[in-house]
mmCIF file with all atom_site columns, C-alpha atoms in Angstrom:
data_model
loop_
_atom_site.group_PDB
_atom_site.id
_atom_site.type_symbol
_atom_site.label_atom_id
_atom_site.label_alt_id
_atom_site.label_comp_id
_atom_site.label_asym_id
_atom_site.label_entity_id
_atom_site.label_seq_id
_atom_site.pdbx_PDB_ins_code
_atom_site.Cartn_x
_atom_site.Cartn_y
_atom_site.Cartn_z
_atom_site.occupancy
_atom_site.B_iso_or_equiv
_atom_site.pdbx_formal_charge
_atom_site.auth_seq_id
_atom_site.auth_comp_id
_atom_site.auth_asym_id
_atom_site.auth_atom_id
_atom_site.pdbx_PDB_model_num
ATOM 1   C CA . MET P 1 1   ? -0.035 -0.263 -0.029 1.00 49.00 ? 15  MET P CA 1
ATOM 2   C CA . ASN P 1 2   ? 1.386  3.500  -1.361 1.00 48.00 ? 16  ASN P CA 1
ATOM 3   C CA . ILE P 1 3   ? 0.927  6.407  1.222  1.00 46.00 ? 17  ILE P CA 1
ATOM 4   C CA . SER P 1 4   ? 1.874  9.825  0.055  1.00 49.00 ? 18  SER P CA 1
ATOM 5   C CA . LEU P 1 5   ? 2.735  11.981 2.359  1.00 48.00 ? 19  LEU P CA 1
ATOM 6   C CA . PRO P 1 6   ? 2.410  15.738 2.619  1.00 49.00 ? 20  PRO P CA 1
ATOM 7   C CA . LYS P 1 7   ? 5.030  17.962 0.903  1.00 50.00 ? 21  LYS P CA 1
ATOM 8   C CA . GLN P 1 8   ? 6.320  19.715 3.707  1.00 47.00 ? 22  GLN P CA 1
ATOM 9   C CA . LEU P 1 9   ? 6.863  16.372 5.970  1.00 38.00 ? 23  LEU P CA 1
ATOM 10  C CA . GLU P 1 10  ? 8.524  14.706 2.775  1.00 47.00 ? 24  GLU P CA 1
ATOM 11  C CA . SER P 1 11  ? 10.848 17.506 2.379  1.00 45.00 ? 25  SER P CA 1
ATOM 12  C CA . LYS P 1 12  ? 11.593 17.002 6.169  1.00 41.00 ? 26  LYS P CA 1
ATOM 13  C CA . LEU P 1 13  ? 12.200 13.438 5.969  1.00 40.00 ? 27  LEU P CA 1
ATOM 14  C CA . ALA P 1 14  ? 14.406 13.747 2.750  1.00 46.00 ? 28  ALA P CA 1
ATOM 15  C CA . PRO P 1 15  ? 17.818 13.120 3.113  1.00 46.00 ? 29  PRO P CA 1
ATOM 16  C CA . ARG P 1 16  ? 19.821 16.072 3.256  1.00 49.00 ? 30  ARG P CA 1
ATOM 17  C CA . ARG P 1 17  ? 22.240 16.343 0.429  1.00 53.00 ? 31  ARG P CA 1
ATOM 18  C CA . ARG P 1 18  ? 25.551 18.539 0.131  1.00 49.00 ? 32  ARG P CA 1
ATOM 19  C CA . SER P 1 19  ? 25.982 20.446 -2.985 1.00 49.00 ? 33  SER P CA 1
ATOM 20  C CA . PRO P 1 20  ? 28.900 19.880 -5.242 1.00 45.00 ? 34  PRO P CA 1
ATOM 21  C CA . GLU P 1 21  ? 30.946 22.732 -4.166 1.00 49.00 ? 35  GLU P CA 1
ATOM 22  C CA . ARG P 1 22  ? 30.100 21.686 -0.380 1.00 47.00 ? 36  ARG P CA 1
ATOM 23  C CA . ARG P 1 23  ? 31.312 18.605 -0.933 1.00 47.00 ? 37  ARG P CA 1
ATOM 24  C CA . GLN P 1 24  ? 34.407 19.371 -2.920 1.00 44.00 ? 38  GLN P CA 1
ATOM 25  C CA . ARG P 1 25  ? 35.422 21.867 -0.252 1.00 50.00 ? 39  ARG P CA 1
ATOM 26  C CA . MET P 1 26  ? 34.714 19.663 2.364  1.00 50.00 ? 40  MET P CA 1
ATOM 27  C CA . GLY P 1 27  ? 37.001 17.078 0.866  1.00 48.00 ? 41  GLY P CA 1
ATOM 28  C CA . GLY P 1 28  ? 39.610 19.519 0.295  1.00 61.00 ? 42  GLY P CA 1
ATOM 29  C CA . GLU P 1 29  ? 39.808 20.833 4.088  1.00 64.00 ? 43  GLU P CA 1
ATOM 30  C CA . TYR P 1 30  ? 39.935 16.775 5.021  1.00 52.00 ? 44  TYR P CA 1
ATOM 31  C CA . GLY P 1 31  ? 42.830 16.081 2.906  1.00 64.00 ? 45  GLY P CA 1
ATOM 32  C CA . LEU P 1 32  ? 44.678 19.357 4.307  1.00 64.00 ? 46  LEU P CA 1
ATOM 33  C CA . PHE P 1 33  ? 43.927 18.568 7.948  1.00 55.00 ? 47  PHE P CA 1
ATOM 34  C CA . PHE P 1 34  ? 44.971 14.677 7.359  1.00 52.00 ? 48  PHE P CA 1
ATOM 35  C CA . SER P 1 35  ? 48.238 15.466 5.274  1.00 60.00 ? 49  SER P CA 1
ATOM 36  C CA . GLN P 1 36  ? 49.576 17.685 7.723  1.00 55.00 ? 50  GLN P CA 1
ATOM 37  C CA . SER P 1 37  ? 48.842 15.810 10.583 1.00 54.00 ? 51  SER P CA 1
ATOM 38  C CA . LEU P 1 38  ? 50.549 12.931 9.104  1.00 50.00 ? 52  LEU P CA 1
ATOM 39  C CA . ARG P 1 39  ? 53.711 15.625 9.131  1.00 59.00 ? 53  ARG P CA 1
ATOM 40  C CA . SER P 1 40  ? 52.923 16.643 12.747 1.00 51.00 ? 54  SER P CA 1
ATOM 41  C CA . ILE P 1 41  ? 50.930 14.460 14.409 1.00 49.00 ? 55  ILE P CA 1
ATOM 42  C CA . SER P 1 42  ? 52.325 15.153 18.056 1.00 48.00 ? 56  SER P CA 1
ATOM 43  C CA . VAL P 1 43  ? 50.758 19.029 17.405 1.00 49.00 ? 57  VAL P CA 1
ATOM 44  C CA . THR P 1 44  ? 47.450 17.824 15.963 1.00 47.00 ? 58  THR P CA 1
ATOM 45  C CA . ALA P 1 45  ? 47.088 15.238 18.138 1.00 50.00 ? 59  ALA P CA 1
ATOM 46  C CA . SER P 1 46  ? 44.120 13.796 15.764 1.00 54.00 ? 60  SER P CA 1
ATOM 47  C CA . LEU P 1 47  ? 43.678 12.761 11.816 1.00 49.00 ? 61  LEU P CA 1
ATOM 48  C CA . PHE P 1 48  ? 40.532 14.170 11.435 1.00 62.00 ? 62  PHE P CA 1
ATOM 49  C CA . PRO P 1 49  ? 38.781 17.858 11.939 1.00 69.00 ? 63  PRO P CA 1
ATOM 50  C CA . SER P 1 50  ? 36.483 18.448 15.202 1.00 77.00 ? 64  SER P CA 1
ATOM 51  C CA . SER P 1 51  ? 33.126 17.286 14.429 1.00 90.00 ? 65  SER P CA 1
ATOM 52  C CA . ARG P 1 52  ? 29.981 19.567 14.982 1.00 92.00 ? 66  ARG P CA 1
ATOM 53  C CA . PHE P 1 53  ? 29.333 17.315 18.556 1.00 95.00 ? 67  PHE P CA 1
ATOM 54  C CA . LEU P 1 54  ? 32.614 18.339 19.403 1.00 96.00 ? 68  LEU P CA 1
ATOM 55  C CA . ALA P 1 55  ? 32.571 21.859 18.629 1.00 96.00 ? 69  ALA P CA 1
ATOM 56  C CA . SER P 1 56  ? 29.037 22.343 20.298 1.00 97.00 ? 70  SER P CA 1
ATOM 57  C CA . ALA P 1 57  ? 30.825 20.616 23.825 1.00 98.00 ? 71  ALA P CA 1
ATOM 58  C CA . LEU P 1 58  ? 33.350 23.218 23.399 1.00 98.00 ? 72  LEU P CA 1
ATOM 59  C CA . LEU P 1 59  ? 31.131 26.314 22.919 1.00 98.00 ? 73  LEU P CA 1
ATOM 60  C CA . ARG P 1 60  ? 28.347 25.675 25.341 1.00 98.00 ? 74  ARG P CA 1
ATOM 61  C CA . PRO P 1 61  ? 29.915 27.216 28.117 1.00 98.00 ? 75  PRO P CA 1
ATOM 62  C CA . ILE P 1 62  ? 30.775 30.362 26.286 1.00 98.00 ? 76  ILE P CA 1
ATOM 63  C CA . ASP P 1 63  ? 28.575 33.808 26.905 1.00 98.00 ? 77  ASP P CA 1
ATOM 64  C CA . PHE P 1 64  ? 28.342 34.795 23.081 1.00 98.00 ? 78  PHE P CA 1
ATOM 65  C CA . GLY P 1 65  ? 25.906 37.522 24.773 1.00 97.00 ? 79  GLY P CA 1
ATOM 66  C CA . SER P 1 66  ? 28.608 39.232 26.038 1.00 98.00 ? 80  SER P CA 1
ATOM 67  C CA . ALA P 1 67  ? 31.934 37.824 24.989 1.00 98.00 ? 81  ALA P CA 1
ATOM 68  C CA . GLN P 1 68  ? 33.743 40.532 23.186 1.00 98.00 ? 82  GLN P CA 1
ATOM 69  C CA . VAL P 1 69  ? 37.010 39.144 22.472 1.00 98.00 ? 83  VAL P CA 1
ATOM 70  C CA . ILE P 1 70  ? 38.018 34.934 22.023 1.00 98.00 ? 84  ILE P CA 1
ATOM 71  C CA . VAL P 1 71  ? 40.687 33.401 21.329 1.00 98.00 ? 85  VAL P CA 1
ATOM 72  C CA . GLU P 1 72  ? 40.882 29.792 19.481 1.00 98.00 ? 86  GLU P CA 1
ATOM 73  C CA . LEU P 1 73  ? 43.855 27.794 20.214 1.00 98.00 ? 87  LEU P CA 1
ATOM 74  C CA . GLY P 1 74  ? 44.806 25.508 17.257 1.00 95.00 ? 88  GLY P CA 1
ATOM 75  C CA . ILE P 1 75  ? 42.498 26.647 14.282 1.00 95.00 ? 89  ILE P CA 1
ATOM 76  C CA . GLY P 1 76  ? 43.329 23.538 11.811 1.00 91.00 ? 90  GLY P CA 1
ATOM 77  C CA . THR P 1 77  ? 41.131 23.594 8.568  1.00 92.00 ? 91  THR P CA 1
ATOM 78  C CA . GLY P 1 78  ? 38.511 25.940 10.488 1.00 94.00 ? 92  GLY P CA 1
ATOM 79  C CA . ALA P 1 79  ? 35.647 23.538 11.792 1.00 92.00 ? 93  ALA P CA 1
ATOM 80  C CA . ILE P 1 80  ? 35.595 24.907 14.867 1.00 96.00 ? 94  ILE P CA 1
ATOM 81  C CA . THR P 1 81  ? 36.248 28.888 13.957 1.00 97.00 ? 95  THR P CA 1
ATOM 82  C CA . LYS P 1 82  ? 33.601 28.788 11.782 1.00 97.00 ? 96  LYS P CA 1
ATOM 83  C CA . GLU P 1 83  ? 31.246 27.588 14.919 1.00 97.00 ? 97  GLU P CA 1
ATOM 84  C CA . ILE P 1 84  ? 32.252 30.200 16.894 1.00 98.00 ? 98  ILE P CA 1
ATOM 85  C CA . LEU P 1 85  ? 32.026 33.229 14.282 1.00 98.00 ? 99  LEU P CA 1
ATOM 86  C CA . ARG P 1 86  ? 28.659 31.863 13.747 1.00 98.00 ? 100 ARG P CA 1
ATOM 87  C CA . ARG P 1 87  ? 28.028 32.500 17.464 1.00 98.00 ? 101 ARG P CA 1
ATOM 88  C CA . LEU P 1 88  ? 29.746 35.507 17.648 1.00 98.00 ? 102 LEU P CA 1
ATOM 89  C CA . ASN P 1 89  ? 28.123 39.239 18.465 1.00 98.00 ? 103 ASN P CA 1
ATOM 90  C CA . PRO P 1 90  ? 28.668 41.803 15.329 1.00 97.00 ? 104 PRO P CA 1
ATOM 91  C CA . ASN P 1 91  ? 30.860 43.709 17.633 1.00 97.00 ? 105 ASN P CA 1
ATOM 92  C CA . ALA P 1 92  ? 33.421 40.900 18.790 1.00 98.00 ? 106 ALA P CA 1
ATOM 93  C CA . VAL P 1 93  ? 36.008 39.592 17.860 1.00 98.00 ? 107 VAL P CA 1
ATOM 94  C CA . LEU P 1 94  ? 37.623 36.112 17.150 1.00 98.00 ? 108 LEU P CA 1
ATOM 95  C CA . LEU P 1 95  ? 41.849 35.521 17.086 1.00 98.00 ? 109 LEU P CA 1
ATOM 96  C CA . GLY P 1 96  ? 42.520 32.558 15.624 1.00 98.00 ? 110 GLY P CA 1
ATOM 97  C CA . VAL P 1 97  ? 46.380 30.767 16.416 1.00 98.00 ? 111 VAL P CA 1
ATOM 98  C CA . ASP P 1 98  ? 48.080 28.092 14.813 1.00 96.00 ? 112 ASP P CA 1
ATOM 99  C CA . LEU P 1 99  ? 51.804 27.473 14.151 1.00 94.00 ? 113 LEU P CA 1
ATOM 100 C CA . ASN P 1 100 ? 51.218 25.813 11.025 1.00 94.00 ? 114 ASN P CA 1
ATOM 101 C CA . PRO P 1 101 ? 51.578 28.124 8.065  1.00 95.00 ? 115 PRO P CA 1
ATOM 102 C CA . ALA P 1 102 ? 49.083 25.845 5.844  1.00 94.00 ? 116 ALA P CA 1
ATOM 103 C CA . PHE P 1 103 ? 46.274 26.158 8.036  1.00 94.00 ? 117 PHE P CA 1
ATOM 104 C CA . VAL P 1 104 ? 46.524 29.761 8.329  1.00 97.00 ? 118 VAL P CA 1
ATOM 105 C CA . SER P 1 105 ? 46.795 30.578 5.243  1.00 97.00 ? 119 SER P CA 1
ATOM 106 C CA . HIS P 1 106 ? 44.033 28.225 4.226  1.00 95.00 ? 120 HIS P CA 1
ATOM 107 C CA . VAL P 1 107 ? 41.494 29.624 6.411  1.00 96.00 ? 121 VAL P CA 1
ATOM 108 C CA . ARG P 1 108 ? 42.439 33.230 5.412  1.00 96.00 ? 122 ARG P CA 1
ATOM 109 C CA . ARG P 1 109 ? 41.452 32.163 1.966  1.00 95.00 ? 123 ARG P CA 1
ATOM 110 C CA . ASN P 1 110 ? 38.230 30.641 2.950  1.00 94.00 ? 124 ASN P CA 1
ATOM 111 C CA . ILE P 1 111 ? 36.709 32.531 5.891  1.00 96.00 ? 125 ILE P CA 1
ATOM 112 C CA . GLN P 1 112 ? 36.018 36.091 5.344  1.00 95.00 ? 126 GLN P CA 1
ATOM 113 C CA . ASP P 1 113 ? 34.645 37.677 8.053  1.00 98.00 ? 127 ASP P CA 1
ATOM 114 C CA . SER P 1 114 ? 36.006 41.054 9.755  1.00 97.00 ? 128 SER P CA 1
ATOM 115 C CA . ARG P 1 115 ? 35.845 39.637 12.929 1.00 98.00 ? 129 ARG P CA 1
ATOM 116 C CA . PHE P 1 116 ? 37.973 37.268 12.944 1.00 98.00 ? 130 PHE P CA 1
ATOM 117 C CA . ILE P 1 117 ? 41.746 37.656 13.129 1.00 98.00 ? 131 ILE P CA 1
ATOM 118 C CA . PRO P 1 118 ? 44.527 34.807 11.885 1.00 98.00 ? 132 PRO P CA 1
ATOM 119 C CA . ILE P 1 119 ? 47.493 34.422 13.830 1.00 98.00 ? 133 ILE P CA 1
ATOM 120 C CA . LEU P 1 120 ? 50.715 32.264 12.705 1.00 98.00 ? 134 LEU P CA 1
ATOM 121 C CA . GLY P 1 121 ? 52.402 31.577 15.711 1.00 98.00 ? 135 GLY P CA 1
ATOM 122 C CA . GLN P 1 122 ? 53.025 29.760 18.987 1.00 97.00 ? 136 GLN P CA 1
ATOM 123 C CA . ALA P 1 123 ? 50.690 29.755 22.220 1.00 97.00 ? 137 ALA P CA 1
ATOM 124 C CA . GLU P 1 124 ? 53.401 29.924 24.670 1.00 97.00 ? 138 GLU P CA 1
ATOM 125 C CA . ARG P 1 125 ? 53.676 33.537 23.342 1.00 98.00 ? 139 ARG P CA 1
ATOM 126 C CA . LEU P 1 126 ? 50.316 34.381 23.960 1.00 98.00 ? 140 LEU P CA 1
ATOM 127 C CA . GLY P 1 127 ? 50.596 37.482 25.373 1.00 98.00 ? 141 GLY P CA 1
ATOM 128 C CA . ALA P 1 128 ? 52.557 38.788 22.588 1.00 98.00 ? 142 ALA P CA 1
ATOM 129 C CA . LEU P 1 129 ? 50.412 37.911 19.927 1.00 98.00 ? 143 LEU P CA 1
ATOM 130 C CA . LEU P 1 130 ? 47.841 39.628 21.763 1.00 98.00 ? 144 LEU P CA 1
ATOM 131 C CA . SER P 1 131 ? 49.224 42.916 22.191 1.00 98.00 ? 145 SER P CA 1
ATOM 132 C CA . ARG P 1 132 ? 49.939 42.945 19.059 1.00 97.00 ? 146 ARG P CA 1
ATOM 133 C CA . HIS P 1 133 ? 46.372 43.704 18.026 1.00 97.00 ? 147 HIS P CA 1
ATOM 134 C CA . GLY P 1 134 ? 45.972 45.657 20.907 1.00 97.00 ? 148 GLY P CA 1
ATOM 135 C CA . ILE P 1 135 ? 44.227 42.934 23.133 1.00 98.00 ? 149 ILE P CA 1
ATOM 136 C CA . THR P 1 136 ? 45.271 41.981 27.046 1.00 97.00 ? 150 THR P CA 1
ATOM 137 C CA . ARG P 1 137 ? 42.694 39.744 27.824 1.00 98.00 ? 151 ARG P CA 1
ATOM 138 C CA . ALA P 1 138 ? 39.742 37.310 26.462 1.00 98.00 ? 152 ALA P CA 1
ATOM 139 C CA . ASP P 1 139 ? 36.649 36.489 27.808 1.00 98.00 ? 153 ASP P CA 1
ATOM 140 C CA . ALA P 1 140 ? 36.763 32.710 26.503 1.00 98.00 ? 154 ALA P CA 1
ATOM 141 C CA . ILE P 1 141 ? 39.714 31.008 25.293 1.00 98.00 ? 155 ILE P CA 1
ATOM 142 C CA . VAL P 1 142 ? 39.114 27.496 22.659 1.00 98.00 ? 156 VAL P CA 1
ATOM 143 C CA . SER P 1 143 ? 41.706 25.522 22.927 1.00 97.00 ? 157 SER P CA 1
ATOM 144 C CA . SER P 1 144 ? 42.103 22.394 20.444 1.00 94.00 ? 158 SER P CA 1
ATOM 145 C CA . LEU P 1 145 ? 45.693 22.137 20.876 1.00 93.00 ? 159 LEU P CA 1
ATOM 146 C CA . GLY P 1 146 ? 47.491 18.450 21.923 1.00 90.00 ? 160 GLY P CA 1
ATOM 147 C CA . LEU P 1 147 ? 48.241 18.975 25.562 1.00 92.00 ? 161 LEU P CA 1
ATOM 148 C CA . THR P 1 148 ? 48.950 15.029 26.074 1.00 89.00 ? 162 THR P CA 1
ATOM 149 C CA . ALA P 1 149 ? 51.733 14.705 23.827 1.00 85.00 ? 163 ALA P CA 1
ATOM 150 C CA . MET P 1 150 ? 53.278 18.001 24.259 1.00 91.00 ? 164 MET P CA 1
ATOM 151 C CA . HIS P 1 151 ? 56.251 18.360 26.555 1.00 92.00 ? 165 HIS P CA 1
ATOM 152 C CA . PRO P 1 152 ? 55.492 18.846 30.477 1.00 95.00 ? 166 PRO P CA 1
ATOM 153 C CA . SER P 1 153 ? 57.193 22.583 30.380 1.00 96.00 ? 167 SER P CA 1
ATOM 154 C CA . GLN P 1 154 ? 55.228 23.472 26.714 1.00 96.00 ? 168 GLN P CA 1
ATOM 155 C CA . ARG P 1 155 ? 51.837 22.591 28.244 1.00 96.00 ? 169 ARG P CA 1
ATOM 156 C CA . THR P 1 156 ? 52.360 24.221 31.295 1.00 97.00 ? 170 THR P CA 1
ATOM 157 C CA . THR P 1 157 ? 53.764 27.526 29.820 1.00 98.00 ? 171 THR P CA 1
ATOM 158 C CA . ILE P 1 158 ? 50.558 27.320 27.424 1.00 98.00 ? 172 ILE P CA 1
ATOM 159 C CA . LEU P 1 159 ? 48.144 26.923 30.480 1.00 98.00 ? 173 LEU P CA 1
ATOM 160 C CA . LYS P 1 160 ? 50.006 30.333 32.385 1.00 98.00 ? 174 LYS P CA 1
ATOM 161 C CA . GLN P 1 161 ? 49.499 32.215 29.463 1.00 98.00 ? 175 GLN P CA 1
ATOM 162 C CA . ALA P 1 162 ? 46.272 31.539 29.197 1.00 98.00 ? 176 ALA P CA 1
ATOM 163 C CA . ALA P 1 163 ? 44.964 32.120 32.433 1.00 98.00 ? 177 ALA P CA 1
ATOM 164 C CA . ALA P 1 164 ? 47.113 35.029 32.924 1.00 98.00 ? 178 ALA P CA 1
ATOM 165 C CA . HIS P 1 165 ? 45.337 36.399 29.748 1.00 98.00 ? 179 HIS P CA 1
ATOM 166 C CA . LEU P 1 166 ? 41.956 35.627 30.656 1.00 98.00 ? 180 LEU P CA 1
ATOM 167 C CA . THR P 1 167 ? 39.370 37.883 32.217 1.00 98.00 ? 181 THR P CA 1
ATOM 168 C CA . PRO P 1 168 ? 38.584 37.134 35.742 1.00 98.00 ? 182 PRO P CA 1
ATOM 169 C CA . ASP P 1 169 ? 35.362 35.840 34.911 1.00 98.00 ? 183 ASP P CA 1
ATOM 170 C CA . GLY P 1 170 ? 36.294 34.348 31.786 1.00 98.00 ? 184 GLY P CA 1
ATOM 171 C CA . VAL P 1 171 ? 36.172 30.497 30.850 1.00 98.00 ? 185 VAL P CA 1
ATOM 172 C CA . LEU P 1 172 ? 39.085 28.132 28.830 1.00 98.00 ? 186 LEU P CA 1
ATOM 173 C CA . THR P 1 173 ? 37.554 25.442 27.078 1.00 98.00 ? 187 THR P CA 1
ATOM 174 C CA . GLN P 1 174 ? 39.909 22.258 25.797 1.00 97.00 ? 188 GLN P CA 1
ATOM 175 C CA . TYR P 1 175 ? 39.666 18.727 24.779 1.00 95.00 ? 189 TYR P CA 1
ATOM 176 C CA . GLN P 1 176 ? 41.478 15.432 24.757 1.00 93.00 ? 190 GLN P CA 1
ATOM 177 C CA . TYR P 1 177 ? 40.528 11.937 23.016 1.00 88.00 ? 191 TYR P CA 1
ATOM 178 C CA . LEU P 1 178 ? 39.092 9.687  25.599 1.00 88.00 ? 192 LEU P CA 1
ATOM 179 C CA . HIS P 1 179 ? 41.866 7.046  24.814 1.00 79.00 ? 193 HIS P CA 1
ATOM 180 C CA . ALA P 1 180 ? 44.571 9.507  26.057 1.00 75.00 ? 194 ALA P CA 1
ATOM 181 C CA . SER P 1 181 ? 42.982 9.871  29.383 1.00 72.00 ? 195 SER P CA 1
ATOM 182 C CA . GLY P 1 182 ? 44.262 9.220  32.382 1.00 63.00 ? 196 GLY P CA 1
ATOM 183 C CA . LYS P 1 183 ? 46.686 8.448  35.244 1.00 52.00 ? 197 LYS P CA 1
ATOM 184 C CA . PRO P 1 184 ? 50.224 10.778 34.773 1.00 49.00 ? 198 PRO P CA 1
ATOM 185 C CA . ASN P 1 185 ? 52.856 9.489  33.609 1.00 47.00 ? 199 ASN P CA 1
ATOM 186 C CA . TRP P 1 186 ? 56.240 10.209 33.054 1.00 43.00 ? 200 TRP P CA 1
ATOM 187 C CA . ALA P 1 187 ? 55.982 9.388  29.177 1.00 45.00 ? 201 ALA P CA 1
ATOM 188 C CA . ALA P 1 188 ? 52.615 10.900 28.508 1.00 45.00 ? 202 ALA P CA 1
ATOM 189 C CA . SER P 1 189 ? 54.662 14.134 27.210 1.00 48.00 ? 203 SER P CA 1
ATOM 190 C CA . LEU P 1 190 ? 55.710 11.428 24.079 1.00 47.00 ? 204 LEU P CA 1
ATOM 191 C CA . GLY P 1 191 ? 52.436 10.574 23.828 1.00 47.00 ? 205 GLY P CA 1
ATOM 192 C CA . LEU P 1 192 ? 53.126 6.617  24.626 1.00 47.00 ? 206 LEU P CA 1
ATOM 193 C CA . VAL P 1 193 ? 50.786 6.677  27.583 1.00 54.00 ? 207 VAL P CA 1
ATOM 194 C CA . ARG P 1 194 ? 47.672 8.351  29.274 1.00 70.00 ? 208 ARG P CA 1
ATOM 195 C CA . PHE P 1 195 ? 47.799 11.554 30.989 1.00 86.00 ? 209 PHE P CA 1
ATOM 196 C CA . ALA P 1 196 ? 45.916 13.012 33.441 1.00 92.00 ? 210 ALA P CA 1
ATOM 197 C CA . GLU P 1 197 ? 44.793 16.396 31.952 1.00 94.00 ? 211 GLU P CA 1
ATOM 198 C CA . LYS P 1 198 ? 42.079 17.288 34.435 1.00 95.00 ? 212 LYS P CA 1
ATOM 199 C CA . GLU P 1 199 ? 44.389 17.127 37.303 1.00 96.00 ? 213 GLU P CA 1
ATOM 200 C CA . PHE P 1 200 ? 46.726 18.958 35.046 1.00 97.00 ? 214 PHE P CA 1
ATOM 201 C CA . LEU P 1 201 ? 43.948 21.830 34.943 1.00 97.00 ? 215 LEU P CA 1
ATOM 202 C CA . LYS P 1 202 ? 43.273 21.729 38.480 1.00 97.00 ? 216 LYS P CA 1
ATOM 203 C CA . ALA P 1 203 ? 46.911 23.412 38.733 1.00 96.00 ? 217 ALA P CA 1
ATOM 204 C CA . HIS P 1 204 ? 45.859 26.328 36.952 1.00 96.00 ? 218 HIS P CA 1
ATOM 205 C CA . PHE P 1 205 ? 42.098 26.499 37.377 1.00 98.00 ? 219 PHE P CA 1
ATOM 206 C CA . ARG P 1 206 ? 39.635 26.583 40.536 1.00 97.00 ? 220 ARG P CA 1
ATOM 207 C CA . GLN P 1 207 ? 36.929 24.950 38.810 1.00 98.00 ? 221 GLN P CA 1
ATOM 208 C CA . VAL P 1 208 ? 37.174 22.100 35.822 1.00 98.00 ? 222 VAL P CA 1
ATOM 209 C CA . ALA P 1 209 ? 33.878 19.998 34.692 1.00 98.00 ? 223 ALA P CA 1
ATOM 210 C CA . THR P 1 210 ? 33.728 17.358 32.287 1.00 98.00 ? 224 THR P CA 1
ATOM 211 C CA . GLU P 1 211 ? 31.423 16.315 29.423 1.00 97.00 ? 225 GLU P CA 1
ATOM 212 C CA . ARG P 1 212 ? 32.216 13.280 27.070 1.00 97.00 ? 226 ARG P CA 1
ATOM 213 C CA . VAL P 1 213 ? 31.830 13.882 23.776 1.00 97.00 ? 227 VAL P CA 1
ATOM 214 C CA . LEU P 1 214 ? 31.329 10.065 21.939 1.00 96.00 ? 228 LEU P CA 1
ATOM 215 C CA . TRP P 1 215 ? 30.252 11.292 18.609 1.00 93.00 ? 229 TRP P CA 1
ATOM 216 C CA . ASN P 1 216 ? 33.560 12.683 17.601 1.00 91.00 ? 230 ASN P CA 1
ATOM 217 C CA . LEU P 1 217 ? 36.393 10.723 15.910 1.00 84.00 ? 231 LEU P CA 1
ATOM 218 C CA . PRO P 1 218 ? 37.716 9.900  17.689 1.00 88.00 ? 232 PRO P CA 1
ATOM 219 C CA . PRO P 1 219 ? 35.534 10.050 21.144 1.00 93.00 ? 233 PRO P CA 1
ATOM 220 C CA . ALA P 1 220 ? 36.837 12.958 23.636 1.00 94.00 ? 234 ALA P CA 1
ATOM 221 C CA . LYS P 1 221 ? 36.408 14.590 26.643 1.00 96.00 ? 235 LYS P CA 1
ATOM 222 C CA . VAL P 1 222 ? 35.766 18.272 27.241 1.00 98.00 ? 236 VAL P CA 1
ATOM 223 C CA . TYR P 1 223 ? 36.988 20.614 29.855 1.00 98.00 ? 237 TYR P CA 1
ATOM 224 C CA . THR P 1 224 ? 35.714 24.075 31.351 1.00 98.00 ? 238 THR P CA 1
ATOM 225 C CA . CYS P 1 225 ? 37.560 25.916 33.153 1.00 98.00 ? 239 CYS P CA 1
ATOM 226 C CA . ARG P 1 226 ? 37.085 28.575 35.194 1.00 98.00 ? 240 ARG P CA 1
ATOM 227 C CA . PHE P 1 227 ? 38.912 30.584 38.325 1.00 97.00 ? 241 PHE P CA 1
#
């Protein structure tokens, strides 16, 4: 028996189809991220860009209604960057920091938004990078950096910089892949064993909340840090 649905309902149930242009653009972004990750997996910490589910978990703690300055550490191909800009106030600014020239060049070409300032540089020098644009503090910092694979002194410097350049009521969001979370170990900086990221973050922030994001490749845990 054939049942005809109202056109409005039929359109809602129909599978979404991406345009050829969008499919080509997404394929290019995945290809770029994959190729760059193979070259520096210890920095990107993944072979795949962040999913929209991970982006949502990272951005949910941010008050976009009042935030004037947001900093993103590790912009990659701009998956999270675009979500931030979609929610950002018209008069606010987003500074995106990445040490990979290929990623910075990519977002400069593909994200045309006057509120967005892509910066080629190291997160360890966050204060100096912000001062070049007349900014001393951010209302929120969104980090996609692979802290797990970093040398302990490097990730400590980055967290100190982030904490020093957040407003008193600001928030830092950071994620870690579930397979990498666990108890501290001397080899964590090599990415060979698990790293207790929550305990590490608690050394810099009084409040650290967690949320699991299973719909990501690989599954991840998001940390929301406040003073």
